[in-house]
Amino acid sequence: MTEHVTASLGAYHDGELRGHRVHQVEAHLAECARCGAQLEQLRALTAVLGASPPAADLTSPERFVAQVGFRLRQRSERSTRGKALEIGWRLAPLGLLGAWAFLQAVFLVAGVTLLARHLGLGGEMLAGLGSAAPPGPTLAETLRLSGAGLNGLAQVVLYWLRDEGPMGWGVTLNLAAMAVISLLYGSWLASWWARRRRRQL
Amino acid sequence: MSRQAADAELELIAKAQGGDKAAFGELVRFHREGVVNVVYRMCGNSHLAEDAAQEAFVRAWQHLPNYQPRSAFRNWLYRIATHVALDALRRERGTVEVDELSVAAEEGGPEIEVVSKERGEHVRRAVLSLPPASRAVLVLREYEGLSYREIADTLGIPIGTVMSRLNYARGRLRESLASYLEVS
């Protein structure tokens, strides 16, 4: 008897064998009951699989097509929103840079103006700026007034924050704004890095 | 598919690639049954199958500009459908319920019908117990009648892998469905 053709039976059953391989398998099947029985099992398996019912309770073709159309519209709207968000996200660093530049300009102009006023430069115009409204209590004064009973640490903080102190109101505000901008930029960098990692996976 | 039908399909594909949603709707109508069937045989739940089949068509629309008519449109759709079915199974792992056997409604009916339904249910569960990679090959071969070459193209695997996965799946099913194979 020729060699068993177990490995080729599936391909023979599926009509995937060509040429002399078909004759080889058929010649073997004519004399081997074991391989013949295996082929019969494959045929029976195909029949059993084919007899199992298809999906039941399906929606009509018209409804199915309409539902696909609805999903496409939804996806299209979502994709437009997504694109707008994506552009906004990409431009965020530019916005932060703009905010930083704007704040620096404001603090620079304010600083120069105050210095000029302090030095008595700028004549009537800067003097007018100072006298236009009666000066109210400064932040440091307000804190001093309300912090009569404060402890030593608070006194030190108040000393640093007073208008003429090393950490005047303008400097403190500038530093706070820089901290917020740095925090936002750091978050943007972290999200950019996370997106990049996700794409690489 | 006849030559005329193939030409008509190519025309619809070209129109759909140009953004014609009505033409794409015709393609959906034409391939709905096959795509739903592939997904259903992959996941065993008709509601999930319809949902996943719709998702497959949405993805097909999104990737339609990349489709090259070198390969059959049906096979291209089946490739997407298989991936969507596997994604759905992964996402819904542990929550997907195989459709229940509705034997109760048939009570009092011919006994043979009940037996046939039970057998269908066992077959479906046996197919679902196969590893997804082997199940995909088996579904495309046994239920959709794709050739080995078409299955290889559809799933992006070598023909040798198609054969080994198919042999493995059939071997497993011959064991789990042995009682049905003897009486058939």
PDB file of N, CA and C in Angstrom, chain A residues 6-7 9-17 38 41-42 44-65 67-69 71-73 75-76, chain B residues 21 24-25 28-29 32 36-37 40-41 46-47 50-51 53-55 57-58 61-62 99 119-120 123 127 138 141-143 146-149 163 166-167 170 173-174 177 180-181 184:
ATOM      1  N   THR A   6      -3.067  11.432   4.922  1.00  0.00           N
ATOM      2  CA  THR A   6      -3.822  12.196   5.930  1.00  0.00           C
ATOM      3  C   THR A   6      -3.628  13.710   5.777  1.00  0.00           C
ATOM      4  N   ALA A   7      -2.360  14.117   5.588  1.00  0.00           N
ATOM      5  CA  ALA A   7      -2.069  15.555   5.541  1.00  0.00           C
ATOM      6  C   ALA A   7      -2.701  16.239   4.333  1.00  0.00           C
ATOM      7  N   LEU A   9      -5.605  15.200   2.853  1.00  0.00           N
ATOM      8  CA  LEU A   9      -7.043  14.921   2.709  1.00  0.00           C
ATOM      9  C   LEU A   9      -7.897  16.192   2.742  1.00  0.00           C
ATOM     10  N   GLY A  10      -7.536  17.113   3.643  1.00  0.00           N
ATOM     11  CA  GLY A  10      -8.293  18.368   3.748  1.00  0.00           C
ATOM     12  C   GLY A  10      -8.261  19.122   2.425  1.00  0.00           C
ATOM     13  N   ALA A  11      -7.044  19.268   1.871  1.00  0.00           N
ATOM     14  CA  ALA A  11      -6.900  19.992   0.603  1.00  0.00           C
ATOM     15  C   ALA A  11      -7.625  19.260  -0.528  1.00  0.00           C
ATOM     16  N   TYR A  12      -7.579  17.915  -0.506  1.00  0.00           N
ATOM     17  CA  TYR A  12      -8.287  17.134  -1.523  1.00  0.00           C
ATOM     18  C   TYR A  12      -9.802  17.365  -1.395  1.00  0.00           C
ATOM     19  N   HIS A  13     -10.280  17.320  -0.161  1.00  0.00           N
ATOM     20  CA  HIS A  13     -11.692  17.531   0.113  1.00  0.00           C
ATOM     21  C   HIS A  13     -12.154  18.917  -0.352  1.00  0.00           C
ATOM     22  N   ASP A  14     -11.259  19.909  -0.218  1.00  0.00           N
ATOM     23  CA  ASP A  14     -11.613  21.277  -0.594  1.00  0.00           C
ATOM     24  C   ASP A  14     -11.347  21.559  -2.076  1.00  0.00           C
ATOM     25  N   GLY A  15     -10.881  20.556  -2.805  1.00  0.00           N
ATOM     26  CA  GLY A  15     -10.598  20.762  -4.231  1.00  0.00           C
ATOM     27  C   GLY A  15      -9.398  21.646  -4.468  1.00  0.00           C
ATOM     28  N   GLU A  16      -8.446  21.620  -3.525  1.00  0.00           N
ATOM     29  CA  GLU A  16      -7.284  22.500  -3.637  1.00  0.00           C
ATOM     30  C   GLU A  16      -6.050  21.786  -4.175  1.00  0.00           C
ATOM     31  N   LEU A  17      -6.153  20.495  -4.417  1.00  0.00           N
ATOM     32  CA  LEU A  17      -4.996  19.777  -4.968  1.00  0.00           C
ATOM     33  C   LEU A  17      -5.031  19.846  -6.486  1.00  0.00           C
ATOM     34  N   GLN A  38     -11.529   8.697   6.945  1.00  0.00           N
ATOM     35  CA  GLN A  38     -11.217  10.085   7.354  1.00  0.00           C
ATOM     36  C   GLN A  38     -11.816  11.093   6.376  1.00  0.00           C
ATOM     37  N   GLN A  41     -15.388  11.419   7.041  1.00  0.00           N
ATOM     38  CA  GLN A  41     -15.620  12.260   8.225  1.00  0.00           C
ATOM     39  C   GLN A  41     -15.532  13.746   7.872  1.00  0.00           C
ATOM     40  N   LEU A  42     -14.575  14.062   7.021  1.00  0.00           N
ATOM     41  CA  LEU A  42     -14.446  15.470   6.593  1.00  0.00           C
ATOM     42  C   LEU A  42     -15.697  15.911   5.841  1.00  0.00           C
ATOM     43  N   ALA A  44     -18.658  14.605   6.138  1.00  0.00           N
ATOM     44  CA  ALA A  44     -19.763  14.681   7.100  1.00  0.00           C
ATOM     45  C   ALA A  44     -19.674  15.963   7.912  1.00  0.00           C
ATOM     46  N   LEU A  45     -18.432  16.348   8.269  1.00  0.00           N
ATOM     47  CA  LEU A  45     -18.253  17.584   9.051  1.00  0.00           C
ATOM     48  C   LEU A  45     -18.734  18.795   8.245  1.00  0.00           C
ATOM     49  N   THR A  46     -18.362  18.850   6.977  1.00  0.00           N
ATOM     50  CA  THR A  46     -18.806  19.962   6.127  1.00  0.00           C
ATOM     51  C   THR A  46     -20.332  19.997   6.047  1.00  0.00           C
ATOM     52  N   ALA A  47     -20.951  18.806   5.952  1.00  0.00           N
ATOM     53  CA  ALA A  47     -22.409  18.745   5.874  1.00  0.00           C
ATOM     54  C   ALA A  47     -23.047  19.229   7.181  1.00  0.00           C
ATOM     55  N   VAL A  48     -22.478  18.802   8.309  1.00  0.00           N
ATOM     56  CA  VAL A  48     -23.022  19.209   9.620  1.00  0.00           C
ATOM     57  C   VAL A  48     -22.870  20.719   9.809  1.00  0.00           C
ATOM     58  N   LEU A  49     -21.703  21.250   9.436  1.00  0.00           N
ATOM     59  CA  LEU A  49     -21.485  22.700   9.583  1.00  0.00           C
ATOM     60  C   LEU A  49     -22.451  23.470   8.685  1.00  0.00           C
ATOM     61  N   GLY A  50     -22.615  22.978   7.476  1.00  0.00           N
ATOM     62  CA  GLY A  50     -23.507  23.659   6.523  1.00  0.00           C
ATOM     63  C   GLY A  50     -24.957  23.628   6.967  1.00  0.00           C
ATOM     64  N   ALA A  51     -25.301  22.613   7.772  1.00  0.00           N
ATOM     65  CA  ALA A  51     -26.704  22.478   8.190  1.00  0.00           C
ATOM     66  C   ALA A  51     -27.021  23.352   9.396  1.00  0.00           C
ATOM     67  N   SER A  52     -25.984  23.915  10.057  1.00  0.00           N
ATOM     68  CA  SER A  52     -26.290  24.752  11.233  1.00  0.00           C
ATOM     69  C   SER A  52     -26.889  26.066  10.742  1.00  0.00           C
ATOM     70  N   PRO A  53     -27.970  26.512  11.400  1.00  0.00           N
ATOM     71  CA  PRO A  53     -28.739  27.650  10.865  1.00  0.00           C
ATOM     72  C   PRO A  53     -27.972  28.966  10.901  1.00  0.00           C
ATOM     73  N   PRO A  54     -28.278  29.860   9.969  1.00  0.00           N
ATOM     74  CA  PRO A  54     -27.633  31.180   9.968  1.00  0.00           C
ATOM     75  C   PRO A  54     -28.222  32.066  11.070  1.00  0.00           C
ATOM     76  N   ALA A  55     -27.722  33.287  11.166  1.00  0.00           N
ATOM     77  CA  ALA A  55     -28.206  34.221  12.195  1.00  0.00           C
ATOM     78  C   ALA A  55     -29.709  34.443  12.034  1.00  0.00           C
ATOM     79  N   ALA A  56     -30.404  34.461  13.178  1.00  0.00           N
ATOM     80  CA  ALA A  56     -31.859  34.633  13.124  1.00  0.00           C
ATOM     81  C   ALA A  56     -32.243  36.075  13.483  1.00  0.00           C
ATOM     82  N   ASP A  57     -33.495  36.420  13.180  1.00  0.00           N
ATOM     83  CA  ASP A  57     -34.078  37.725  13.548  1.00  0.00           C
ATOM     84  C   ASP A  57     -33.235  38.904  13.066  1.00  0.00           C
ATOM     85  N   LEU A  58     -32.769  38.823  11.831  1.00  0.00           N
ATOM     86  CA  LEU A  58     -31.980  39.936  11.312  1.00  0.00           C
ATOM     87  C   LEU A  58     -32.903  41.057  10.857  1.00  0.00           C
ATOM     88  N   THR A  59     -32.388  42.268  10.923  1.00  0.00           N
ATOM     89  CA  THR A  59     -33.188  43.393  10.427  1.00  0.00           C
ATOM     90  C   THR A  59     -33.246  43.315   8.907  1.00  0.00           C
ATOM     91  N   SER A  60     -34.220  43.989   8.333  1.00  0.00           N
ATOM     92  CA  SER A  60     -34.385  43.932   6.879  1.00  0.00           C
ATOM     93  C   SER A  60     -33.198  44.622   6.201  1.00  0.00           C
ATOM     94  N   PRO A  61     -32.924  44.269   4.943  1.00  0.00           N
ATOM     95  CA  PRO A  61     -31.795  44.906   4.240  1.00  0.00           C
ATOM     96  C   PRO A  61     -31.928  46.428   4.206  1.00  0.00           C
ATOM     97  N   GLU A  62     -33.162  46.928   4.015  1.00  0.00           N
ATOM     98  CA  GLU A  62     -33.365  48.386   3.928  1.00  0.00           C
ATOM     99  C   GLU A  62     -32.979  49.052   5.254  1.00  0.00           C
ATOM    100  N   ARG A  63     -33.456  48.427   6.332  1.00  0.00           N
ATOM    101  CA  ARG A  63     -33.168  48.982   7.655  1.00  0.00           C
ATOM    102  C   ARG A  63     -31.659  48.914   7.949  1.00  0.00           C
ATOM    103  N   PHE A  64     -31.053  47.812   7.547  1.00  0.00           N
ATOM    104  CA  PHE A  64     -29.617  47.642   7.775  1.00  0.00           C
ATOM    105  C   PHE A  64     -28.842  48.744   7.045  1.00  0.00           C
ATOM    106  N   VAL A  65     -29.198  48.961   5.765  1.00  0.00           N
ATOM    107  CA  VAL A  65     -28.512  49.993   4.969  1.00  0.00           C
ATOM    108  C   VAL A  65     -28.724  51.363   5.616  1.00  0.00           C
ATOM    109  N   GLN A  67     -29.269  51.992   8.771  1.00  0.00           N
ATOM    110  CA  GLN A  67     -28.489  52.087  10.013  1.00  0.00           C
ATOM    111  C   GLN A  67     -27.018  52.354   9.720  1.00  0.00           C
ATOM    112  N   VAL A  68     -26.508  51.728   8.651  1.00  0.00           N
ATOM    113  CA  VAL A  68     -25.111  52.000   8.266  1.00  0.00           C
ATOM    114  C   VAL A  68     -24.973  53.474   7.865  1.00  0.00           C
ATOM    115  N   GLY A  69     -25.959  53.968   7.093  1.00  0.00           N
ATOM    116  CA  GLY A  69     -25.939  55.379   6.680  1.00  0.00           C
ATOM    117  C   GLY A  69     -25.957  56.311   7.880  1.00  0.00           C
ATOM    118  N   ARG A  71     -24.871  55.648  10.911  1.00  0.00           N
ATOM    119  CA  ARG A  71     -23.550  55.581  11.570  1.00  0.00           C
ATOM    120  C   ARG A  71     -22.519  56.421  10.818  1.00  0.00           C
ATOM    121  N   LEU A  72     -22.621  56.377   9.481  1.00  0.00           N
ATOM    122  CA  LEU A  72     -21.659  57.150   8.685  1.00  0.00           C
ATOM    123  C   LEU A  72     -21.824  58.643   8.952  1.00  0.00           C
ATOM    124  N   ARG A  73     -23.086  59.094   9.048  1.00  0.00           N
ATOM    125  CA  ARG A  73     -23.322  60.524   9.331  1.00  0.00           C
ATOM    126  C   ARG A  73     -22.776  60.889  10.706  1.00  0.00           C
ATOM    127  N   ARG A  75     -20.425  59.393  12.397  1.00  0.00           N
ATOM    128  CA  ARG A  75     -18.966  59.327  12.375  1.00  0.00           C
ATOM    129  C   ARG A  75     -18.390  60.571  11.704  1.00  0.00           C
ATOM    130  N   SER A  76     -19.084  61.033  10.645  1.00  0.00           N
ATOM    131  CA  SER A  76     -18.606  62.185   9.915  1.00  0.00           C
ATOM    132  C   SER A  76     -18.661  63.433  10.796  1.00  0.00           C
TER     133      SER A  76
ATOM    134  N   LYS B  21     -22.632  58.097  -1.582  1.00  0.00           N
ATOM    135  CA  LYS B  21     -23.115  57.226  -0.506  1.00  0.00           C
ATOM    136  C   LYS B  21     -24.232  56.301  -0.975  1.00  0.00           C
ATOM    137  N   PHE B  24     -22.575  53.337  -2.343  1.00  0.00           N
ATOM    138  CA  PHE B  24     -22.071  52.511  -1.245  1.00  0.00           C
ATOM    139  C   PHE B  24     -23.220  51.745  -0.587  1.00  0.00           C
ATOM    140  N   GLY B  25     -24.376  52.395  -0.492  1.00  0.00           N
ATOM    141  CA  GLY B  25     -25.557  51.730   0.063  1.00  0.00           C
ATOM    142  C   GLY B  25     -25.913  50.481  -0.736  1.00  0.00           C
ATOM    143  N   VAL B  28     -23.540  47.826   0.218  1.00  0.00           N
ATOM    144  CA  VAL B  28     -23.896  47.303   1.550  1.00  0.00           C
ATOM    145  C   VAL B  28     -25.031  46.293   1.401  1.00  0.00           C
ATOM    146  N   ARG B  29     -26.042  46.684   0.617  1.00  0.00           N
ATOM    147  CA  ARG B  29     -27.204  45.804   0.426  1.00  0.00           C
ATOM    148  C   ARG B  29     -26.761  44.469  -0.184  1.00  0.00           C
ATOM    149  N   ARG B  32     -24.381  42.525   2.501  1.00  0.00           N
ATOM    150  CA  ARG B  32     -24.843  42.462   3.899  1.00  0.00           C
ATOM    151  C   ARG B  32     -24.884  41.035   4.421  1.00  0.00           C
ATOM    152  N   VAL B  36     -22.603  39.728   7.491  1.00  0.00           N
ATOM    153  CA  VAL B  36     -23.265  39.375   8.754  1.00  0.00           C
ATOM    154  C   VAL B  36     -22.987  37.914   9.079  1.00  0.00           C
ATOM    155  N   ASN B  37     -23.026  37.077   8.066  1.00  0.00           N
ATOM    156  CA  ASN B  37     -22.804  35.644   8.287  1.00  0.00           C
ATOM    157  C   ASN B  37     -21.392  35.373   8.829  1.00  0.00           C
ATOM    158  N   TYR B  40     -21.294  36.598  12.342  1.00  0.00           N
ATOM    159  CA  TYR B  40     -22.122  35.743  13.210  1.00  0.00           C
ATOM    160  C   TYR B  40     -21.420  34.421  13.511  1.00  0.00           C
ATOM    161  N   ARG B  41     -20.828  33.811  12.480  1.00  0.00           N
ATOM    162  CA  ARG B  41     -20.123  32.541  12.706  1.00  0.00           C
ATOM    163  C   ARG B  41     -18.900  32.759  13.596  1.00  0.00           C
ATOM    164  N   SER B  46     -26.404  36.938  17.217  1.00  0.00           N
ATOM    165  CA  SER B  46     -26.918  37.631  16.031  1.00  0.00           C
ATOM    166  C   SER B  46     -26.973  39.145  16.209  1.00  0.00           C
ATOM    167  N   HIS B  47     -27.272  39.614  17.439  1.00  0.00           N
ATOM    168  CA  HIS B  47     -27.339  41.073  17.646  1.00  0.00           C
ATOM    169  C   HIS B  47     -25.951  41.695  17.536  1.00  0.00           C
ATOM    170  N   GLU B  50     -24.874  41.765  13.870  1.00  0.00           N
ATOM    171  CA  GLU B  50     -25.403  42.871  13.063  1.00  0.00           C
ATOM    172  C   GLU B  50     -24.680  44.171  13.396  1.00  0.00           C
ATOM    173  N   ASP B  51     -24.468  44.379  14.678  1.00  0.00           N
ATOM    174  CA  ASP B  51     -23.791  45.598  15.113  1.00  0.00           C
ATOM    175  C   ASP B  51     -22.372  45.635  14.540  1.00  0.00           C
ATOM    176  N   ALA B  53     -21.258  43.949  11.990  1.00  0.00           N
ATOM    177  CA  ALA B  53     -21.299  44.026  10.521  1.00  0.00           C
ATOM    178  C   ALA B  53     -21.493  45.475  10.078  1.00  0.00           C
ATOM    179  N   GLN B  54     -22.338  46.208  10.785  1.00  0.00           N
ATOM    180  CA  GLN B  54     -22.521  47.627  10.441  1.00  0.00           C
ATOM    181  C   GLN B  54     -21.226  48.393  10.651  1.00  0.00           C
ATOM    182  N   GLU B  55     -20.543  48.077  11.746  1.00  0.00           N
ATOM    183  CA  GLU B  55     -19.263  48.726  12.022  1.00  0.00           C
ATOM    184  C   GLU B  55     -18.252  48.383  10.915  1.00  0.00           C
ATOM    185  N   PHE B  57     -18.919  47.804   7.795  1.00  0.00           N
ATOM    186  CA  PHE B  57     -19.221  48.618   6.612  1.00  0.00           C
ATOM    187  C   PHE B  57     -18.786  50.073   6.805  1.00  0.00           C
ATOM    188  N   VAL B  58     -18.920  50.561   8.030  1.00  0.00           N
ATOM    189  CA  VAL B  58     -18.469  51.945   8.289  1.00  0.00           C
ATOM    190  C   VAL B  58     -16.959  52.039   8.084  1.00  0.00           C
ATOM    191  N   TRP B  61     -16.147  51.992   4.445  1.00  0.00           N
ATOM    192  CA  TRP B  61     -16.354  53.316   3.828  1.00  0.00           C
ATOM    193  C   TRP B  61     -15.156  54.228   4.112  1.00  0.00           C
ATOM    194  N   GLN B  62     -14.679  54.177   5.356  1.00  0.00           N
ATOM    195  CA  GLN B  62     -13.560  55.049   5.725  1.00  0.00           C
ATOM    196  C   GLN B  62     -12.276  54.674   4.981  1.00  0.00           C
ATOM    197  N   ASP B  99     -26.455  33.066  21.333  1.00  0.00           N
ATOM    198  CA  ASP B  99     -27.916  33.035  21.198  1.00  0.00           C
ATOM    199  C   ASP B  99     -28.474  31.761  21.814  1.00  0.00           C
ATOM    200  N   ARG B 119     -28.748  20.130  17.508  1.00  0.00           N
ATOM    201  CA  ARG B 119     -27.496  19.849  16.814  1.00  0.00           C
ATOM    202  C   ARG B 119     -26.875  21.166  16.321  1.00  0.00           C
ATOM    203  N   GLY B 120     -27.708  22.035  15.759  1.00  0.00           N
ATOM    204  CA  GLY B 120     -27.215  23.335  15.296  1.00  0.00           C
ATOM    205  C   GLY B 120     -26.549  24.103  16.423  1.00  0.00           C
ATOM    206  N   VAL B 123     -23.194  22.571  17.282  1.00  0.00           N
ATOM    207  CA  VAL B 123     -22.213  22.909  16.238  1.00  0.00           C
ATOM    208  C   VAL B 123     -21.704  24.321  16.459  1.00  0.00           C
ATOM    209  N   VAL B 127     -17.866  25.451  17.245  1.00  0.00           N
ATOM    210  CA  VAL B 127     -17.108  26.389  16.403  1.00  0.00           C
ATOM    211  C   VAL B 127     -16.586  27.538  17.259  1.00  0.00           C
ATOM    212  N   LEU B 138     -11.712  28.633   9.298  1.00  0.00           N
ATOM    213  CA  LEU B 138     -12.790  27.643   9.116  1.00  0.00           C
ATOM    214  C   LEU B 138     -14.069  28.301   8.586  1.00  0.00           C
ATOM    215  N   ARG B 141     -13.765  29.251   4.976  1.00  0.00           N
ATOM    216  CA  ARG B 141     -13.759  28.078   4.088  1.00  0.00           C
ATOM    217  C   ARG B 141     -15.123  27.378   4.073  1.00  0.00           C
ATOM    218  N   GLU B 142     -15.618  27.021   5.245  1.00  0.00           N
ATOM    219  CA  GLU B 142     -16.808  26.170   5.314  1.00  0.00           C
ATOM    220  C   GLU B 142     -18.111  26.933   5.063  1.00  0.00           C
ATOM    221  N   TYR B 143     -18.177  28.167   5.509  1.00  0.00           N
ATOM    222  CA  TYR B 143     -19.445  28.897   5.372  1.00  0.00           C
ATOM    223  C   TYR B 143     -19.473  29.834   4.178  1.00  0.00           C
ATOM    224  N   LEU B 146     -14.567  30.229   0.473  1.00  0.00           N
ATOM    225  CA  LEU B 146     -13.391  30.867  -0.128  1.00  0.00           C
ATOM    226  C   LEU B 146     -12.295  29.826  -0.370  1.00  0.00           C
ATOM    227  N   SER B 147     -11.529  30.045  -1.423  1.00  0.00           N
ATOM    228  CA  SER B 147     -10.396  29.142  -1.699  1.00  0.00           C
ATOM    229  C   SER B 147      -9.265  29.451  -0.715  1.00  0.00           C
ATOM    230  N   TYR B 148      -8.283  28.565  -0.662  1.00  0.00           N
ATOM    231  CA  TYR B 148      -7.156  28.789   0.253  1.00  0.00           C
ATOM    232  C   TYR B 148      -6.447  30.114  -0.081  1.00  0.00           C
ATOM    233  N   ARG B 149      -6.298  30.366  -1.380  1.00  0.00           N
ATOM    234  CA  ARG B 149      -5.624  31.590  -1.812  1.00  0.00           C
ATOM    235  C   ARG B 149      -6.417  32.818  -1.339  1.00  0.00           C
ATOM    236  N   MET B 163      -3.733  26.231   5.665  1.00  0.00           N
ATOM    237  CA  MET B 163      -3.931  24.774   5.699  1.00  0.00           C
ATOM    238  C   MET B 163      -3.759  24.219   7.114  1.00  0.00           C
ATOM    239  N   LEU B 166      -6.684  25.256   9.284  1.00  0.00           N
ATOM    240  CA  LEU B 166      -7.910  24.550   8.882  1.00  0.00           C
ATOM    241  C   LEU B 166      -7.863  23.098   9.366  1.00  0.00           C
ATOM    242  N   ASN B 167      -6.699  22.466   9.205  1.00  0.00           N
ATOM    243  CA  ASN B 167      -6.554  21.080   9.687  1.00  0.00           C
ATOM    244  C   ASN B 167      -6.762  21.001  11.193  1.00  0.00           C
ATOM    245  N   ARG B 170     -10.516  21.544  12.012  1.00  0.00           N
ATOM    246  CA  ARG B 170     -11.318  20.354  11.654  1.00  0.00           C
ATOM    247  C   ARG B 170     -11.034  19.198  12.606  1.00  0.00           C
ATOM    248  N   LEU B 173     -12.967  19.867  15.711  1.00  0.00           N
ATOM    249  CA  LEU B 173     -14.414  19.680  15.511  1.00  0.00           C
ATOM    250  C   LEU B 173     -14.772  18.208  15.325  1.00  0.00           C
ATOM    251  N   ARG B 174     -13.869  17.462  14.716  1.00  0.00           N
ATOM    252  CA  ARG B 174     -14.152  16.020  14.548  1.00  0.00           C
ATOM    253  C   ARG B 174     -14.232  15.334  15.903  1.00  0.00           C
ATOM    254  N   LEU B 177     -17.583  16.998  17.743  1.00  0.00           N
ATOM    255  CA  LEU B 177     -18.863  16.680  17.094  1.00  0.00           C
ATOM    256  C   LEU B 177     -18.895  15.227  16.612  1.00  0.00           C
ATOM    257  N   TYR B 180     -22.228  13.399  15.960  1.00  0.00           N
ATOM    258  CA  TYR B 180     -23.002  13.809  14.787  1.00  0.00           C
ATOM    259  C   TYR B 180     -22.367  13.284  13.497  1.00  0.00           C
ATOM    260  N   LEU B 181     -21.058  13.131  13.518  1.00  0.00           N
ATOM    261  CA  LEU B 181     -20.382  12.684  12.309  1.00  0.00           C
ATOM    262  C   LEU B 181     -20.623  11.193  12.068  1.00  0.00           C
ATOM    263  N   SER B 184     -24.251  10.852  10.655  1.00  0.00           N
ATOM    264  CA  SER B 184     -24.531  11.517   9.384  1.00  0.00           C
ATOM    265  C   SER B 184     -24.326  10.574   8.214  1.00  0.00           C
TER     266      SER B 184
END
